[in-house]
mmCIF file of C-alpha atoms and ligand atoms in Angstrom:
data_model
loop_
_atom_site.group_PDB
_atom_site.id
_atom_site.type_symbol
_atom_site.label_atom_id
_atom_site.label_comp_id
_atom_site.label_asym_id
_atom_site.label_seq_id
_atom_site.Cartn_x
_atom_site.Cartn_y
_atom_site.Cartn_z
ATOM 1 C CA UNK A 279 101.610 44.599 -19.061
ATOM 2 C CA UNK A 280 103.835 47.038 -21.141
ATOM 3 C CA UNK A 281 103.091 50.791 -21.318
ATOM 4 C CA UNK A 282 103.150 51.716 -25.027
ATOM 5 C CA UNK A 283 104.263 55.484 -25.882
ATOM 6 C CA UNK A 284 104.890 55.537 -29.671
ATOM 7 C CA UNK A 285 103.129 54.844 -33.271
ATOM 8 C CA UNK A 286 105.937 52.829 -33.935
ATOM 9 C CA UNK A 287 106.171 50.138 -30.973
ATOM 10 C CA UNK A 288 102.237 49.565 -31.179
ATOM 11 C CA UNK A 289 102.509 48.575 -35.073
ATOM 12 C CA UNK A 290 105.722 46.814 -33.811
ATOM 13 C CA UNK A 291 103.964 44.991 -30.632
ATOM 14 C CA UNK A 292 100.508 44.269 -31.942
ATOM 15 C CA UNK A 293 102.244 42.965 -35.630
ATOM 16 C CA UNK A 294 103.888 40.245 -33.478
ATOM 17 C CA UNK A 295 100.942 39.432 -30.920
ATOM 18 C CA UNK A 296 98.939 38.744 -34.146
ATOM 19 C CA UNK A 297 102.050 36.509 -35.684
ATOM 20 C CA UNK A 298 101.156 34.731 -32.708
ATOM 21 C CA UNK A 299 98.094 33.559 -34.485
ATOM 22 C CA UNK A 300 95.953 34.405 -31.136
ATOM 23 C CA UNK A 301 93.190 37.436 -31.615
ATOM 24 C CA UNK A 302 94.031 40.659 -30.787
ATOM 25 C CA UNK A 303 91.056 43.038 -29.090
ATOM 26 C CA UNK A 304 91.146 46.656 -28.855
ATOM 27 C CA UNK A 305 89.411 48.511 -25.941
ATOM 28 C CA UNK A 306 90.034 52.511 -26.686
ATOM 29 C CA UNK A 307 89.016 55.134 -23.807
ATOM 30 C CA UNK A 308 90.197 58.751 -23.132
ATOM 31 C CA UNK A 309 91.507 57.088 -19.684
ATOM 32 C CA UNK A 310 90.452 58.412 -15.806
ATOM 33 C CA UNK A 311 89.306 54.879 -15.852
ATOM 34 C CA UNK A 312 86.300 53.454 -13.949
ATOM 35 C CA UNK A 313 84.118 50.275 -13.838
ATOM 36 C CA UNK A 314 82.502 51.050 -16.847
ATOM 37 C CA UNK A 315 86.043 50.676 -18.691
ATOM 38 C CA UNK A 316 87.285 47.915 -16.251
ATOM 39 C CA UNK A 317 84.217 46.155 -17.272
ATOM 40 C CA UNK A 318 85.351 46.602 -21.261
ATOM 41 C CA UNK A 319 88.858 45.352 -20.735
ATOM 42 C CA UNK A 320 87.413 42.475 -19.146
ATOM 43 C CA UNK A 321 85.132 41.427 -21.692
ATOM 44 C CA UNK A 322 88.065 42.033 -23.810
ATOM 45 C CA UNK A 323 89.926 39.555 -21.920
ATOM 46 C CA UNK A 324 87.524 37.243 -22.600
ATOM 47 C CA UNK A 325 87.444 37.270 -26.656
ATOM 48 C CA UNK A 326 90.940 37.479 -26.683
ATOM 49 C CA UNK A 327 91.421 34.000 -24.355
ATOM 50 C CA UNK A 328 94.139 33.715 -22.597
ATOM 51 C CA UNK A 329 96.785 33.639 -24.912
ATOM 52 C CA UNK A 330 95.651 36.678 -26.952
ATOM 53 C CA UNK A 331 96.430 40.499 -26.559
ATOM 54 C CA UNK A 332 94.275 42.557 -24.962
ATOM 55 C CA UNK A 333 95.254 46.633 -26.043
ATOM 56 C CA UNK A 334 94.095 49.223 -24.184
ATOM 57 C CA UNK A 335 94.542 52.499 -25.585
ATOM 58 C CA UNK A 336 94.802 55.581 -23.272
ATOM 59 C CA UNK A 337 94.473 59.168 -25.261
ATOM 60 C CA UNK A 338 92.425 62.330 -24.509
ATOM 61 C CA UNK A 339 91.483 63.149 -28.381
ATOM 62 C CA UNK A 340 91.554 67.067 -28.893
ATOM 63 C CA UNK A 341 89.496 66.380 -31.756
ATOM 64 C CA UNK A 342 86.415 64.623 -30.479
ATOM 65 C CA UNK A 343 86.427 68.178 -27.763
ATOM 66 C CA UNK A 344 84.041 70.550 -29.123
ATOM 67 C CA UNK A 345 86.579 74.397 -29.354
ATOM 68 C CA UNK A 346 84.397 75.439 -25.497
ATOM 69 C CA UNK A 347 84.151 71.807 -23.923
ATOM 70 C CA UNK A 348 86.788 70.688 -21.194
ATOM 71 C CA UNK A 349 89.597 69.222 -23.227
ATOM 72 C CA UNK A 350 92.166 71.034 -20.817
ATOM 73 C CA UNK A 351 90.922 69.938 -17.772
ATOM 74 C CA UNK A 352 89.540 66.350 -18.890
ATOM 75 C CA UNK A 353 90.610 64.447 -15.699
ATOM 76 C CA UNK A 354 93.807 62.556 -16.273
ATOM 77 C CA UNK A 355 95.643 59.877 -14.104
ATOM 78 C CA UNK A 356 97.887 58.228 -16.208
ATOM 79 C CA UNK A 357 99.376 56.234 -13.074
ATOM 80 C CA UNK A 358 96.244 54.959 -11.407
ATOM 81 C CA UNK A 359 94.781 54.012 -14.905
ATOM 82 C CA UNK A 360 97.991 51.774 -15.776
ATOM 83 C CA UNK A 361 97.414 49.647 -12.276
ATOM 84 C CA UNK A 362 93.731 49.719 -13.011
ATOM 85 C CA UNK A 363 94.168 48.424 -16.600
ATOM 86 C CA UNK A 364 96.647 45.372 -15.435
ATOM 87 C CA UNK A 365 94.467 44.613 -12.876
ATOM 88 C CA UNK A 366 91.678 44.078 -15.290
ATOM 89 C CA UNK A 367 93.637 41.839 -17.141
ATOM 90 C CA UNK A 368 94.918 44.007 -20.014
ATOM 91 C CA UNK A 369 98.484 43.305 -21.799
ATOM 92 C CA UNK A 370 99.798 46.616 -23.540
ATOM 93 C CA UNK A 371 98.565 50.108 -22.357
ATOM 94 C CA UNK A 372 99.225 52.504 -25.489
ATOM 95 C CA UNK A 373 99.298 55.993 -24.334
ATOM 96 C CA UNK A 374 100.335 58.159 -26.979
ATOM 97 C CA UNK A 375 101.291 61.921 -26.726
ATOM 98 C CA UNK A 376 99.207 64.573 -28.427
ATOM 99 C CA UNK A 377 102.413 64.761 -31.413
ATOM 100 C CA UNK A 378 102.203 60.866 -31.560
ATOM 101 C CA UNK A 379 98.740 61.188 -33.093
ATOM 102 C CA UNK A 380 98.220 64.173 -34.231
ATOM 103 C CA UNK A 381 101.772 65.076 -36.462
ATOM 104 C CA UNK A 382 102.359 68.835 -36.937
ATOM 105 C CA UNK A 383 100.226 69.318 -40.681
ATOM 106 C CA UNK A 384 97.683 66.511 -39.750
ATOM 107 C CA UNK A 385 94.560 67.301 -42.275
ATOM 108 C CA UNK A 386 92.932 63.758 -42.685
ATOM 109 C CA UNK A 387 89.240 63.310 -41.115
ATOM 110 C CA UNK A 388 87.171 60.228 -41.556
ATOM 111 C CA UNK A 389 83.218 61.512 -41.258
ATOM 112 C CA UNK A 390 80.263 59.509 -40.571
ATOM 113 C CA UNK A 391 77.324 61.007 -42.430
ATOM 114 C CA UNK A 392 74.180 59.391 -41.234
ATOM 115 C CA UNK A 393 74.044 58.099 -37.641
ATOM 116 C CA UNK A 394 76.621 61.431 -36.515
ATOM 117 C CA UNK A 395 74.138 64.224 -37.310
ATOM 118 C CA UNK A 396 71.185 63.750 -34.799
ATOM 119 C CA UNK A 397 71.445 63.487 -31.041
ATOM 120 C CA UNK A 398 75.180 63.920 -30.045
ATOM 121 C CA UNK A 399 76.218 65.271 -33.285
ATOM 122 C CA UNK A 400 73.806 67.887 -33.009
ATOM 123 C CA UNK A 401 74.709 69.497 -29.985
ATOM 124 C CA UNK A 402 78.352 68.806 -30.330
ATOM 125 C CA UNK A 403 78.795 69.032 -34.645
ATOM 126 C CA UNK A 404 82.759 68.123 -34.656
ATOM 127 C CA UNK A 405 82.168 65.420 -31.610
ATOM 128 C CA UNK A 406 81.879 62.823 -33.902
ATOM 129 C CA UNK A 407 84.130 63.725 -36.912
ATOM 130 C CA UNK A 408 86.992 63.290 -34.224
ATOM 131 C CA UNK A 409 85.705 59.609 -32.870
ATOM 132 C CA UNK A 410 85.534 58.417 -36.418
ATOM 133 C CA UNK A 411 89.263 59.471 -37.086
ATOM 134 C CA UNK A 412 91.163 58.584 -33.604
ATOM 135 C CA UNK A 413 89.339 54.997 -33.882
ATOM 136 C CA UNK A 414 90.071 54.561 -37.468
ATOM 137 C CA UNK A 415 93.718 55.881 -36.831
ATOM 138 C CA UNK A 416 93.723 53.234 -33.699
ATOM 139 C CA UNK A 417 92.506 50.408 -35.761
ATOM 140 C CA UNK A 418 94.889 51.265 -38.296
ATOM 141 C CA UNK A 419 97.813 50.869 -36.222
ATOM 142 C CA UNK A 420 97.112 47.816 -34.013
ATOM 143 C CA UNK A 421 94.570 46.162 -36.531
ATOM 144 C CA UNK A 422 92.651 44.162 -33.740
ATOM 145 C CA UNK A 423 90.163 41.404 -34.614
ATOM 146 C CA UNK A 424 87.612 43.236 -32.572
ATOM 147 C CA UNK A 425 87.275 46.044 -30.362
ATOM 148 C CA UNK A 426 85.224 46.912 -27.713
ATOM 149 C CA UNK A 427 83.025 49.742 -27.113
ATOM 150 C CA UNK A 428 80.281 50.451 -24.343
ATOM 151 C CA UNK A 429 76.242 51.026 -24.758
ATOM 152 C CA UNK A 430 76.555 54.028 -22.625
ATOM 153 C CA UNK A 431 77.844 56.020 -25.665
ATOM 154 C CA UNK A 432 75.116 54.084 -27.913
ATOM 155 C CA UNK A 433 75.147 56.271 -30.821
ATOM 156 C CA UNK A 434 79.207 56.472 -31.002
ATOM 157 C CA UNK A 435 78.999 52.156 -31.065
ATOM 158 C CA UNK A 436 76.770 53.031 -34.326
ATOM 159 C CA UNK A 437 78.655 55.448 -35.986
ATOM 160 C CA UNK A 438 81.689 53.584 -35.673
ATOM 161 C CA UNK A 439 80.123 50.385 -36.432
ATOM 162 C CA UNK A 440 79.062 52.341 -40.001
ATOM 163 C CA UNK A 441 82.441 53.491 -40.242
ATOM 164 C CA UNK A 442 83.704 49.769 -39.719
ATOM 165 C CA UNK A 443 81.526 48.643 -42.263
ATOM 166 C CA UNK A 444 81.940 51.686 -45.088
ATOM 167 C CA UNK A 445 85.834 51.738 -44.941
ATOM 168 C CA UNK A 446 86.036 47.884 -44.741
ATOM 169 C CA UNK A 447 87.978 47.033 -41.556
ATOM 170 C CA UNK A 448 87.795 43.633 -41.122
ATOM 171 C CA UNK A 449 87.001 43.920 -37.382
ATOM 172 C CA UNK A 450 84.618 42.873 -34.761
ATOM 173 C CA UNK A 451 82.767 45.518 -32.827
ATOM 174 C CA UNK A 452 81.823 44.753 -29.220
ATOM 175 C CA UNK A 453 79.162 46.344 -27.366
ATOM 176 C CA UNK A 454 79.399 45.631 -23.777
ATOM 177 C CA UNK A 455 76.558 46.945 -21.272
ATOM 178 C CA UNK A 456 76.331 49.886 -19.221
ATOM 179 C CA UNK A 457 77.703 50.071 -15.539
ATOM 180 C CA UNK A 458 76.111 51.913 -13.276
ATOM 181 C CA UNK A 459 76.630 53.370 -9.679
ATOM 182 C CA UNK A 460 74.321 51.953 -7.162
ATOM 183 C CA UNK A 461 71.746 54.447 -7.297
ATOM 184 C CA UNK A 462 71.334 53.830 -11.309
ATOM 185 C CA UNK A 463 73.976 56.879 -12.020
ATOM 186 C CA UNK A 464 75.800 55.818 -15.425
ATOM 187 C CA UNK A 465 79.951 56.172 -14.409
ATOM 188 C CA UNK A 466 81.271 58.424 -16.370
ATOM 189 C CA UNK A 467 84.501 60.150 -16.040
ATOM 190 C CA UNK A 468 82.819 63.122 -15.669
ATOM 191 C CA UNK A 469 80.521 62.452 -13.059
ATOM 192 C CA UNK A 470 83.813 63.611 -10.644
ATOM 193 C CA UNK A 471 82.629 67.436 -12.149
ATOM 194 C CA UNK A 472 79.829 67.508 -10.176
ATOM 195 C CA UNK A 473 78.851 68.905 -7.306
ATOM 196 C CA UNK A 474 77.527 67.087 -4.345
ATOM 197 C CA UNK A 475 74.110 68.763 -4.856
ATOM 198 C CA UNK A 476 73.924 68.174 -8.604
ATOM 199 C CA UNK A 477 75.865 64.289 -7.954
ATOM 200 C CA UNK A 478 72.433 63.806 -6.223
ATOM 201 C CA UNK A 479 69.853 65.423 -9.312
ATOM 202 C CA UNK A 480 72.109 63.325 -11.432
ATOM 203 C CA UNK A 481 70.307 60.539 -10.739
ATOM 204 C CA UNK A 482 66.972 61.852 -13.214
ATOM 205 C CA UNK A 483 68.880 60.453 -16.090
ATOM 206 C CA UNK A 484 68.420 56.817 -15.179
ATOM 207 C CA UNK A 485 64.868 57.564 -13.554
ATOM 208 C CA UNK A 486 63.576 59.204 -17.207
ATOM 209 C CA UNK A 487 65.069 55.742 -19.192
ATOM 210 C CA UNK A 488 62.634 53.687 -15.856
ATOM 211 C CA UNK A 489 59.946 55.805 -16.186
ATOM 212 C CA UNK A 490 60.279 55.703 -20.010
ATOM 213 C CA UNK A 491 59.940 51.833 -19.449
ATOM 214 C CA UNK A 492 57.467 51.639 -17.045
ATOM 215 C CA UNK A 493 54.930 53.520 -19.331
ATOM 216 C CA UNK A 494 55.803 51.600 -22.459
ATOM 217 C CA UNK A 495 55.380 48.358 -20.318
ATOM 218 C CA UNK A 496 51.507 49.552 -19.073
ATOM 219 C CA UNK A 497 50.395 50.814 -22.108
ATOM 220 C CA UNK A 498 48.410 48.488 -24.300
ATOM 221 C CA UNK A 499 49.541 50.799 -27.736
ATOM 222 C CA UNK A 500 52.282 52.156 -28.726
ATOM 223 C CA UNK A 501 53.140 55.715 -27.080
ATOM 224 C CA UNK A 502 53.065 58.758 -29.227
ATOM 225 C CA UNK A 503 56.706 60.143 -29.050
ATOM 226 C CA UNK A 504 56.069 63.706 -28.187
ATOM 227 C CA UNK A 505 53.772 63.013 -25.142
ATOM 228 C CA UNK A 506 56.071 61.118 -23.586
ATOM 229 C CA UNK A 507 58.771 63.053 -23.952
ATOM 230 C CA UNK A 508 56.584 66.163 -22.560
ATOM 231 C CA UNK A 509 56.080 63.784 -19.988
ATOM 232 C CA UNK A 510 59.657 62.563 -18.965
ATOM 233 C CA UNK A 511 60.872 66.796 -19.852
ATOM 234 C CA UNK A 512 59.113 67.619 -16.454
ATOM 235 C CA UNK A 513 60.813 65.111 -14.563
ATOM 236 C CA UNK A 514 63.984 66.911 -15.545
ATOM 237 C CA UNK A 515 63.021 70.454 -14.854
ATOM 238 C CA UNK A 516 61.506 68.911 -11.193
ATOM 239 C CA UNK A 517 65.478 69.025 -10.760
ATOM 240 C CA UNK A 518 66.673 72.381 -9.752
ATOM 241 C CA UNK A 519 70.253 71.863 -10.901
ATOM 242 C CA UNK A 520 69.285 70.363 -14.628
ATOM 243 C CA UNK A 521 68.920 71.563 -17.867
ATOM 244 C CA UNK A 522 67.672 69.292 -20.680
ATOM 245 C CA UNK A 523 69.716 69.132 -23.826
ATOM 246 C CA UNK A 524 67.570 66.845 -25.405
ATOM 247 C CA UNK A 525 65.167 63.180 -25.411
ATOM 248 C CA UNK A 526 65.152 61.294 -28.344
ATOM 249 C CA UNK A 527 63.102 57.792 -29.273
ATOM 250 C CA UNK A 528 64.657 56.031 -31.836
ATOM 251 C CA UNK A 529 65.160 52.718 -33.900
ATOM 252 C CA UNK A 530 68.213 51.261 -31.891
ATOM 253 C CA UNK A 531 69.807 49.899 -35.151
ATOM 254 C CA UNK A 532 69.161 52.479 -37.693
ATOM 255 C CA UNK A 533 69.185 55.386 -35.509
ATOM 256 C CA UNK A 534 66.283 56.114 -37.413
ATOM 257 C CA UNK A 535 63.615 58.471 -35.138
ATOM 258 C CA UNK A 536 60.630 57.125 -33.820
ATOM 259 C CA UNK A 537 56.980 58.685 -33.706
ATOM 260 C CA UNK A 538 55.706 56.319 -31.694
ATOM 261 C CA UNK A 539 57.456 54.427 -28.958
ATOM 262 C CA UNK A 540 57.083 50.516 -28.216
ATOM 263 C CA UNK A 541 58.518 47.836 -26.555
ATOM 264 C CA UNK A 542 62.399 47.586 -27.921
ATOM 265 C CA UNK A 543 62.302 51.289 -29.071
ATOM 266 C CA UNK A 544 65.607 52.971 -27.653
ATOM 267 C CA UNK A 545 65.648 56.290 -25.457
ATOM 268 C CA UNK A 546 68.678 58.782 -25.481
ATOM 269 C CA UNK A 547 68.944 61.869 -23.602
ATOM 270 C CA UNK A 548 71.472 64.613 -22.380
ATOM 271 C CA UNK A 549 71.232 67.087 -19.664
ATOM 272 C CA UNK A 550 73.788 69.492 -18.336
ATOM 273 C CA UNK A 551 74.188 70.436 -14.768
ATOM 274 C CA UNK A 552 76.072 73.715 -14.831
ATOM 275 C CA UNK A 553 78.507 72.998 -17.987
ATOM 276 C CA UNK A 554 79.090 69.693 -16.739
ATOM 277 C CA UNK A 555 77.506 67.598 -19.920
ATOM 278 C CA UNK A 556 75.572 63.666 -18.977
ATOM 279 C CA UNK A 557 74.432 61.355 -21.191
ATOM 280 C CA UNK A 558 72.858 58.417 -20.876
ATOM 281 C CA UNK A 559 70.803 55.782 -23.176
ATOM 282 C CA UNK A 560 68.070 52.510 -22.671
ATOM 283 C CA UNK A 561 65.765 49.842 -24.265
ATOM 284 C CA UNK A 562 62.330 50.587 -23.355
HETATM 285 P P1 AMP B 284 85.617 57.291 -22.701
HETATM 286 O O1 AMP B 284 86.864 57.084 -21.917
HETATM 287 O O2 AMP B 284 84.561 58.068 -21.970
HETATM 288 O O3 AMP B 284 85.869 57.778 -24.094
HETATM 289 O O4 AMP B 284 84.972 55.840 -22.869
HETATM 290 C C1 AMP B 284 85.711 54.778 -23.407
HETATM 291 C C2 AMP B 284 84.799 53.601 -23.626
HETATM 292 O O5 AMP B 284 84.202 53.225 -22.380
HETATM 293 C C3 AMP B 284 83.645 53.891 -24.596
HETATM 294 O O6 AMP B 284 83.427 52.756 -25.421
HETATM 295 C C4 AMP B 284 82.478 54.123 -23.660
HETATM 296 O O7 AMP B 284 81.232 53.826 -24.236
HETATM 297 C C5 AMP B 284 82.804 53.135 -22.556
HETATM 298 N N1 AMP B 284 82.115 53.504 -21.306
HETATM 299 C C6 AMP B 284 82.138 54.710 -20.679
HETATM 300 N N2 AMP B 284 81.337 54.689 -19.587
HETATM 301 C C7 AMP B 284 80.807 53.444 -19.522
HETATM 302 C C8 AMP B 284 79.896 52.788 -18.620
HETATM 303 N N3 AMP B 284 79.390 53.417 -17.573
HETATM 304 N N4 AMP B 284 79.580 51.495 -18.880
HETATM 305 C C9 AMP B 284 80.095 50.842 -19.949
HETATM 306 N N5 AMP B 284 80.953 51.401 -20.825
HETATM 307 C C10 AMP B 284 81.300 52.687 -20.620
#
């Protein structure tokens, strides 16, 4: 595995890996990696084949930080994430600087209109505006076949699969399943934020989404969306530590909000313990 620094040896890299004929896949994370990533790369590994390139790109976007969120003191562990990623099989780790991305004068955003307004984008407005561009950017300079992205961030998979689709980029977008701790905890690099006390509480996200499902699965009609949601808010203030940002049924293609909540409707929610910010997503 080579360890990619510069704008100009990923064009130069990825130009000949896809002379080579053989596809190129593109799994980008903000690094601190964990199994949810591992399991990414690996499912990278697999559409690539063994004679393709798997890229793994490694960059804590300033732009996707909302001006009081943690971009500072986003965890970062450039060395552990480099034997991490060529363990799981990836062939060029590009980790650009800040500068390599982001020139001195840089004034070009790509927006999402639709899908990036509700949920996320509404309780973090420039969140999205800063996805859009660092993926288009990254698909502009290693121009994968595919790339890979994970249902834990559900709503980012949509917006960029818009964005794929409006700006023409003739690539493949993976969605690869959530990984979870044993005790149904999504991983997420910032579960290491929390507290012991609040790593415990934690746990109400995935027991919502199971509840969620449980009633859908019992009820012989479809479930008006604001009862349930009363419903599954009280299991969240039961938790001393949490404090809802918000529960949202929706159409899990469009995005589209739904009144009433069936079978195959999809559940999002946030909730914060202290300023630490967890997300998490199901099919009901
Ligand atoms: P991040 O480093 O948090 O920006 O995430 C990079 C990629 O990993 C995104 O496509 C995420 O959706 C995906 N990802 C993060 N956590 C998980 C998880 N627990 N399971 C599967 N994919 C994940």
């Amino acid at each position: 595995m080579k360890t990619i620094r510069t704008t100009r040896a990923i064009r130069r890299e990825t130009k000949a890996a896809r002379a080579s004929g053989h596809p190129v896949v593109l799994v980008p994370t903000m690094g601190c990696l964990h199994g949810g990533h591992l399991s990414l790369i690996r499912r990278a590994r697999q559409l690539a084949g063994a004679n393709g390139t798997v890229v793994v790109s490694l960059f804590v976007n300033k732009t996707q930080f909302e001006p009081s969120e943690d971009f500072a003191s986003y965890p970062r562990s450039l060395r552990r994430d480099t034997a991490l990623c060529r363990e799981a099989g990836a062939d060029l780790l590009f980790a650009p600087s800040d500068a390599a991305i982001y020139a001195d004068g840089h004034s070009t955003f790509v927006v999402e209109s639709r899908l990036a307004k509700r949920m996320e984008g509404a309780s973090r407005p420039t969140h999205f505006r800063g996805v859009t561009t660092v993926v288009a950017k990254l698909f502009n300079l290693v121009q994968p076949g595919a790339a890979v992205f994970g249902a834990k961030d559900w709503q980012q998979a949509a917006v960029i699969r818009q964005m794929t689709v409006d700006l023409d980029f003739p690539i493949r977008i993976v969605v690869a399943p959530t990984v979870r701790e044993r005790d149904g905890l999504a991983m997420s690099s910032r579960n290491a934020y929390l507290s012991p006390a609040e790593r415990e509480q934690a746990t109400v996200l995935h027991e919502v989404i199971g509840t969620a499902r449980l009633a859908v699965k019992s009820a012989t009609a479809p479930l008006p969306a604001a009862a349930l949601r009363r419903r599954l808010m009280r299991l969240v203030d039961k938790q001393r530590l949490a404090k809802l940002d918000y529960i949202e049924f929706f159409d899990p293609k469009t995005l589209e909000p739904a009144k009433r909540v069936a079978r195959g409707t999809h559940l999002a929610l946030a909730v914060f313990f202290g300023s630490t910010r967890l997300i998490d997503n199901g099919r009901l």
